[in-house]
Coordinates of C-alpha atoms in Angstrom, one line a residue:
X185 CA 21.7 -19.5 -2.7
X186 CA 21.7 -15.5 -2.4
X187 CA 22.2 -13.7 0.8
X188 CA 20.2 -11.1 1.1
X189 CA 20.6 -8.7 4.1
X190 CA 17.3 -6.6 5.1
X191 CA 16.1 -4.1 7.6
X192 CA 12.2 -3.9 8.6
X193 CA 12.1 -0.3 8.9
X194 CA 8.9 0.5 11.0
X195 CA 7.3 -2.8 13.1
X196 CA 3.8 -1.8 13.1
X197 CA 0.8 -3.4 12.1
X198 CA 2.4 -3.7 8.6
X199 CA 5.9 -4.3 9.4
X200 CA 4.7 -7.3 11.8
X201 CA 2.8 -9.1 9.3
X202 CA 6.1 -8.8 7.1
X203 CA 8.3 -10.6 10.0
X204 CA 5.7 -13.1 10.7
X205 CA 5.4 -13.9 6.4
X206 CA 9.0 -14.1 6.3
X207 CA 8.4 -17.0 8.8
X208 CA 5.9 -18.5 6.9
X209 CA 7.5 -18.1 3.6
X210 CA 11.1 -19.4 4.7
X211 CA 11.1 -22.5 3.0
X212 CA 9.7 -20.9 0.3
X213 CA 12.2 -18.5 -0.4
X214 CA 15.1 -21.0 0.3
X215 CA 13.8 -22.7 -2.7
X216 CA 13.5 -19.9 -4.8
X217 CA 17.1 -19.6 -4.1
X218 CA 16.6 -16.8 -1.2
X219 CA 18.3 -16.9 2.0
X220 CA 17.1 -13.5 3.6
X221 CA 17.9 -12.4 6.8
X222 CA 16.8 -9.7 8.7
X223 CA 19.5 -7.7 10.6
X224 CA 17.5 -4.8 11.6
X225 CA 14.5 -3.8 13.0
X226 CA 13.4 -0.6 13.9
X227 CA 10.0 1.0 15.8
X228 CA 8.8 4.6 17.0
X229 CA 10.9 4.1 20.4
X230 CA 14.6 2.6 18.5
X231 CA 16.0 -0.2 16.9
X232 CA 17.1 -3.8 17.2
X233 CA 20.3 -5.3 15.5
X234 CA 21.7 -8.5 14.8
X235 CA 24.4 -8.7 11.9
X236 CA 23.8 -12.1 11.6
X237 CA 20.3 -12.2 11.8
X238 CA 17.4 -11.8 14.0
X239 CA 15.4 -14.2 15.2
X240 CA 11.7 -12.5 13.9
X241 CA 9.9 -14.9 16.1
X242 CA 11.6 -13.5 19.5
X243 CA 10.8 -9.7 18.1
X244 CA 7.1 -10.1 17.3
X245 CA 7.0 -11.8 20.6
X246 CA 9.1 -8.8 22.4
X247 CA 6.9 -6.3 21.0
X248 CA 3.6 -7.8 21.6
X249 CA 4.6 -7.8 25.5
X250 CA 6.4 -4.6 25.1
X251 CA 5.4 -3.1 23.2
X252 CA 8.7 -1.6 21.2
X253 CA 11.4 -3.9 19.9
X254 CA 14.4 -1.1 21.1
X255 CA 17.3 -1.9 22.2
X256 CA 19.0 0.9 20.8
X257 CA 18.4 4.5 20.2
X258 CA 18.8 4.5 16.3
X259 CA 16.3 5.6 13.8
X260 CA 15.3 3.9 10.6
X261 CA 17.9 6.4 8.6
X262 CA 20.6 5.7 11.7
X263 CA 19.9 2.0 10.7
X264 CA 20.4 2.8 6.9
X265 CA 23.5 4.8 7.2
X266 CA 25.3 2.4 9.7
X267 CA 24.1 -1.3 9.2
X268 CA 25.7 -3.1 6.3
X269 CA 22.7 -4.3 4.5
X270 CA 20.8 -4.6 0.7
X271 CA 17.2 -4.5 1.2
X272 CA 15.4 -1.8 2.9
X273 CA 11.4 -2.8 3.5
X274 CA 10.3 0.4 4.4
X275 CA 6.6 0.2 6.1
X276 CA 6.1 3.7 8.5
X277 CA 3.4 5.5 8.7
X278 CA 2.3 7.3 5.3
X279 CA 2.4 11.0 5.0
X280 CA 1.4 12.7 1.9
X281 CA 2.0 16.6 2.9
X282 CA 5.9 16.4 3.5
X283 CA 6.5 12.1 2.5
X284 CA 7.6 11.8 6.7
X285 CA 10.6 9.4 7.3
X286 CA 9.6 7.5 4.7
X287 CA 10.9 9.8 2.0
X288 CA 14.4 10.2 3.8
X289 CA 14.6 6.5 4.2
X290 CA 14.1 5.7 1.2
X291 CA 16.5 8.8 -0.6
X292 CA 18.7 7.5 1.8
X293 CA 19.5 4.0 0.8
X294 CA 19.4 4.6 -2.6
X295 CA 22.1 7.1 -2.0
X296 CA 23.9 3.8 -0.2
X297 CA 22.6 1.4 -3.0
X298 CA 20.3 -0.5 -1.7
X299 CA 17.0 -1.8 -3.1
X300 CA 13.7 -0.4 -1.4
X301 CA 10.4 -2.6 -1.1
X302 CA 7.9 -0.3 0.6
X303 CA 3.7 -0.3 1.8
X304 CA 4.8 3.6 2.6
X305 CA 2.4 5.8 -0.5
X306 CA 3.2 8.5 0.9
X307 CA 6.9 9.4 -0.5
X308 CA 5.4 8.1 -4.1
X309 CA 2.3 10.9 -4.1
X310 CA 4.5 13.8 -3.9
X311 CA 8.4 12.4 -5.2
X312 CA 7.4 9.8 -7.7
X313 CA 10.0 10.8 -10.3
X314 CA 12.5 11.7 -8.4
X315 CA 12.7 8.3 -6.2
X316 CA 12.9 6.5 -9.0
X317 CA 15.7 8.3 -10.9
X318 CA 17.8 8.3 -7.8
X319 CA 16.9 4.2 -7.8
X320 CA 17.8 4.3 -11.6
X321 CA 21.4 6.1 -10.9
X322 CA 22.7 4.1 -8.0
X323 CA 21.5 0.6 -10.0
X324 CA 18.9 0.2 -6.7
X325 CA 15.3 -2.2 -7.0
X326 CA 12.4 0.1 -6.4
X327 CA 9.1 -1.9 -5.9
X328 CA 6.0 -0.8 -4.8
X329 CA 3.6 -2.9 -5.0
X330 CA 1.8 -3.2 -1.5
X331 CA 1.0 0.7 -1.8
X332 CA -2.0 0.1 -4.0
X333 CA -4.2 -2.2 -3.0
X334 CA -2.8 -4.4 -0.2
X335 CA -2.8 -7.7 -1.3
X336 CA -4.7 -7.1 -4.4
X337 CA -2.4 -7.5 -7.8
X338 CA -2.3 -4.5 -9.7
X339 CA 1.2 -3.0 -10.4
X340 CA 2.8 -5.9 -11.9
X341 CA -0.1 -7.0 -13.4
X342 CA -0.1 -4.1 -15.7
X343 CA 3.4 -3.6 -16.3
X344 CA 4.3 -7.5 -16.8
X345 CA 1.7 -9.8 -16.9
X346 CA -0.4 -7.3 -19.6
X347 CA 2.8 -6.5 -21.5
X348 CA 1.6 -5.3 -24.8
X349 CA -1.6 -3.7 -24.2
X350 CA -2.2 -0.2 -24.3
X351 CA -4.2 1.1 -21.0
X352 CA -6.5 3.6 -21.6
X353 CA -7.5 3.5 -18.3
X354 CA -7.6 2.4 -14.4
X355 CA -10.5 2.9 -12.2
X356 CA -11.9 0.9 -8.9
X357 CA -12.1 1.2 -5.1
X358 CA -9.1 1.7 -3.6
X359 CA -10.4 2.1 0.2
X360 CA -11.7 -1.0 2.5
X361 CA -12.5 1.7 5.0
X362 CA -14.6 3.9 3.0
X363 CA -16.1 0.9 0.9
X364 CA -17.2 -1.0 4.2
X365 CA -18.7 2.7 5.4
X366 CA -21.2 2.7 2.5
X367 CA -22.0 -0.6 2.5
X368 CA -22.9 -0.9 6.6
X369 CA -25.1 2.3 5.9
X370 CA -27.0 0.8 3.7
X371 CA -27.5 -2.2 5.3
X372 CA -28.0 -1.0 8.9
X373 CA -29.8 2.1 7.2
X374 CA -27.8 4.4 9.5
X375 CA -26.1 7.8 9.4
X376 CA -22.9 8.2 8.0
X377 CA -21.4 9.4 11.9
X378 CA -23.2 6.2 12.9
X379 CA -21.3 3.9 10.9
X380 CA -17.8 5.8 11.5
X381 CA -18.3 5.1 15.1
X382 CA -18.3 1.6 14.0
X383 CA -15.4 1.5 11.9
X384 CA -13.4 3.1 14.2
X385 CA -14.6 0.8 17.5
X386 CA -13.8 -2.5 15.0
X387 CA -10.3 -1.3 13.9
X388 CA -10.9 -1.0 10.5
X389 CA -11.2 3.0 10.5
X390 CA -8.2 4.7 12.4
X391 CA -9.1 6.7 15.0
X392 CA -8.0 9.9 13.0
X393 CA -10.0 9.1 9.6
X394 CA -9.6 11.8 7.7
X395 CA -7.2 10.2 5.2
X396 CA -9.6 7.3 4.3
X397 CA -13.2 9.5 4.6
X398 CA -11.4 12.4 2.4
X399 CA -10.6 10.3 0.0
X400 CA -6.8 11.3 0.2
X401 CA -5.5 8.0 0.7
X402 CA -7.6 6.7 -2.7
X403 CA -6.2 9.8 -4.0
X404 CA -2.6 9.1 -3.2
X405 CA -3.3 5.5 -4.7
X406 CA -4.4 6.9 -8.1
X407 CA -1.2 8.9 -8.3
X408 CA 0.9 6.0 -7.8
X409 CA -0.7 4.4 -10.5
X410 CA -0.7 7.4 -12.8
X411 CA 2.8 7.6 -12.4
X412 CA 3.6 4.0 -12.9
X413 CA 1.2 3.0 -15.5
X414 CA 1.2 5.9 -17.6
X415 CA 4.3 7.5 -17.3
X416 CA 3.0 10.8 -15.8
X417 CA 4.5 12.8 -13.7
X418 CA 1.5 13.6 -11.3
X419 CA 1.8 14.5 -7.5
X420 CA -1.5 14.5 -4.9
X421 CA -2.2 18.4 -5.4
X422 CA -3.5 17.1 -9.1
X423 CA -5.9 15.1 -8.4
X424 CA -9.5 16.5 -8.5
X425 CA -10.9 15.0 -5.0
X426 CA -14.3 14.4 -2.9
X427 CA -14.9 12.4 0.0
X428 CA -17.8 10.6 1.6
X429 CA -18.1 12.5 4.5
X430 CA -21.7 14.0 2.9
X431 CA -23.0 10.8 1.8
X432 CA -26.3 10.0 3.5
X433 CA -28.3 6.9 4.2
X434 CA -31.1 8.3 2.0
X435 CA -29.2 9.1 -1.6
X436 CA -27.7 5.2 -0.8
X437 CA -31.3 3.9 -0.8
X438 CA -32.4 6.2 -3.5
X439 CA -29.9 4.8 -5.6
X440 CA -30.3 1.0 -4.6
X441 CA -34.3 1.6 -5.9
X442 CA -32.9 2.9 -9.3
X443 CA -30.4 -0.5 -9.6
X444 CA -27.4 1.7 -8.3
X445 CA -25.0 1.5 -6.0
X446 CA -22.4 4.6 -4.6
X447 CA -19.1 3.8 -4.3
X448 CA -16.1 5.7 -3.5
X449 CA -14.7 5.6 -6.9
X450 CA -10.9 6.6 -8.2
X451 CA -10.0 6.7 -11.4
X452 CA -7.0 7.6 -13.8
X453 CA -7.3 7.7 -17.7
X454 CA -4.5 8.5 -20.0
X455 CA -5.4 11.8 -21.0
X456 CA -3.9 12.9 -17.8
X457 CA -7.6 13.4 -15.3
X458 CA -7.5 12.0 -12.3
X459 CA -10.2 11.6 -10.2
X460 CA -11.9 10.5 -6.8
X461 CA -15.5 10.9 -5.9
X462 CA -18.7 9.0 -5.1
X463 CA -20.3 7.9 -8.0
X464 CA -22.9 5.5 -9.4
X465 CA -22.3 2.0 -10.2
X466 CA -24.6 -0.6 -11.5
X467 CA -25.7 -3.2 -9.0
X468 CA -23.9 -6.4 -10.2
X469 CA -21.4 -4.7 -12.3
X470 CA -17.6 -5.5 -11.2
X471 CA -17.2 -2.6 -9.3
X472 CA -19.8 -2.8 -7.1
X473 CA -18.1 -5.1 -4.1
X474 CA -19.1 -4.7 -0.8
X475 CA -17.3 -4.5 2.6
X476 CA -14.0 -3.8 3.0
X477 CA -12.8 -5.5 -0.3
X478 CA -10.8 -3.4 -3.0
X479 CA -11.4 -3.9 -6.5
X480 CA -9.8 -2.5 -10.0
X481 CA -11.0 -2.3 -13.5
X482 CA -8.2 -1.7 -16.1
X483 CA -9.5 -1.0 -19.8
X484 CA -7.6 -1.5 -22.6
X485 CA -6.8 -1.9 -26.2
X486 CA -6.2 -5.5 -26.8
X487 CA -7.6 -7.4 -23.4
X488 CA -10.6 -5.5 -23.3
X489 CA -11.8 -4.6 -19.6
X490 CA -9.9 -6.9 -17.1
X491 CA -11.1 -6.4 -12.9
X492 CA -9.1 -7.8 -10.0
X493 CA -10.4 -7.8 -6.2
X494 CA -8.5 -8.7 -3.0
X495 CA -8.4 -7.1 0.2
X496 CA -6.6 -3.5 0.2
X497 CA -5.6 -3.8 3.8
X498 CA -4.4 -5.7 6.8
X499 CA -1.2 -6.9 8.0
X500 CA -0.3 -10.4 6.6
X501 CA -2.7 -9.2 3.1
X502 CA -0.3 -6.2 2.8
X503 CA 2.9 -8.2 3.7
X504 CA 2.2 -10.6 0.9
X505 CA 2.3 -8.1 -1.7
X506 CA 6.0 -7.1 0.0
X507 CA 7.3 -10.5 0.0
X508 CA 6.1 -10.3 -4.5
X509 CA 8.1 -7.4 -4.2
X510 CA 11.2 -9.3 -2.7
X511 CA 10.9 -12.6 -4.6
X512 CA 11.0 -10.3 -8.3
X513 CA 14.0 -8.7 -7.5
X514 CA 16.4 -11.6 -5.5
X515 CA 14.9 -14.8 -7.0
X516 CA 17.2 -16.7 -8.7
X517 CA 16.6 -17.6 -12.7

């Protein structure tokens, strides 16, 4: 049985659905011959510490009645600098003008040696290479895959399960928010403000949208997999980028009469064009999911054209494709 010593830096949506899959999954990791504990949690207001390990139940319980877990003023980099640990799940809020805390968390513990599992895109859209050479040089785990896709498979599908086969390229929708926009247009034959309103009242829009409607956080996503899939060396400011915030109810039903459907559609090709934009897609085709689900075609030389769905967001979804992350790097062969 392996010890493994983690912090949960950042205890939002994201990093509560972590604790509470880490109580699901205990069992489950003990047999894959995991015995994790967390020893440090932090939030916006501090941090909560336990050397020996915290009991996650009591902290998503704290901060649901809380509201914060804190019980001391330390930051996620005070808890990376000063807590003997080996993993760092590093969930905060994304940022893709400066890579926010995220990006010194994470140069941070590599600097210490410890591995980084992260949801956080942000630090990955604008420092791809450098993370990961600073990962390479201290012999630290760098995995990634909840930052494309939530729960949906796509990272270590291409670069182990499809070992082999040459990509030529990745395209799909990479946004729940923007995907269920379109489709409740449509269907309630609304305006686009309408059905913002809507998205923001249920939850699944934040109240600051700009990120999902731009088409920035699809962007961000197409980077990652740019950089990962194809070896580039791509940042945000590359890709060429339009949002839904013009669609209209009318061009949706136009299309729907011509067998169509407009999706919010990002796509990277190994000539080195990346792209996000509305664009056509043929009723029935793959691509052409509706609500908030995610969905990715990969084409390529052997396998032919292989598609994946799942849902690209919420808390437990996301948290899944973290605890992949952990299980690849700690289990036991």
């Amino acid at each position: 049985m392996k010890t493994v010593k983690a912090s949960i830096i950042g205890f939002g949506s994201i990093g509560q659905g972590v604790a509470r899959v880490l109580l699901m999954k205990k069992d489950y990791l003990n047999n894959a011959g995991i015995d994790l504990k967390v020893v440090a949690i932090t939030d916006s207001k501090g941090a909560v510490v336990d050397e020996n390990g915290l009991d996650l139940e009591k902290c998503l319980a704290v901060k649901s009645e809380k509201k914060t877990i804190a019980e001391k003023e330390m930051t996620g980099l005070d808890v990376i600098e000063q807590i003997d640990h080996d993993l760092v799940i590093e969930v905060t809020p994304t940022d893709v003008v400066t890579g926010g805390a995220g990006l010194l968390n994470m140069e941070a513990a590599f600097e210490k040696g410890m591995d980084v599992v992260t949801s956080n895109k942000g630090p990955l859209t604008l420092k791809f290479k450098e993370l990961n050479e600073l990962a390479d040089k201290n012999g630290c785990a760098f995995r990634y895959e909840a930052t494309v896709g939530g729960a949906m498979p796509i990272i270590n599908l291409t670069k182990e399960v499809m070992a082999g086969n040459e990509i030529e390229s990745i395209k799909g929708i990479f946004n729940g928010t923007c995907n269920y926009i379109l489709t409740r247009m449509l269907e309630e034959k609304s305006a686009y403000s309408e059905i913002l309103t809507e998205a923001v009242d249920l939850g699944i829009a934040e109240t600051d949208p700009t990120y999902d409607v731009e088409g920035i956080d699809t962007a961000g996503k197409v980077v990652i997999l740019a950089n990962t899939v194809f070896g580039m060396n791509k940042t945000i400011n590359d890709v060429d980028r339009t949002g839904i915030t013009q669609m209209t109810y009318e061009a949706l039903e136009m299309s729907t009469k011509n067998g169509k459907a407009i999706k919010l559609i990002g796509e990277v090709k190994k000539d080195g064009s990346l792209t996000v934009s509305p664009r056509l897609v043929p009723i029935g085709h793959p691509l052409s999911v509706s609500g908030t689900l995610n969905v990715a075609t990969i084409q390529t030389d052997l396998a032919g054209e292989i598609t994946v769905t799942g849902k690209g967001a919420g808390s437990v979804e996301t948290a899944s494709a973290i605890l992949s992350d952990i299980i690849s790097i700690y289990k036991e062969d």
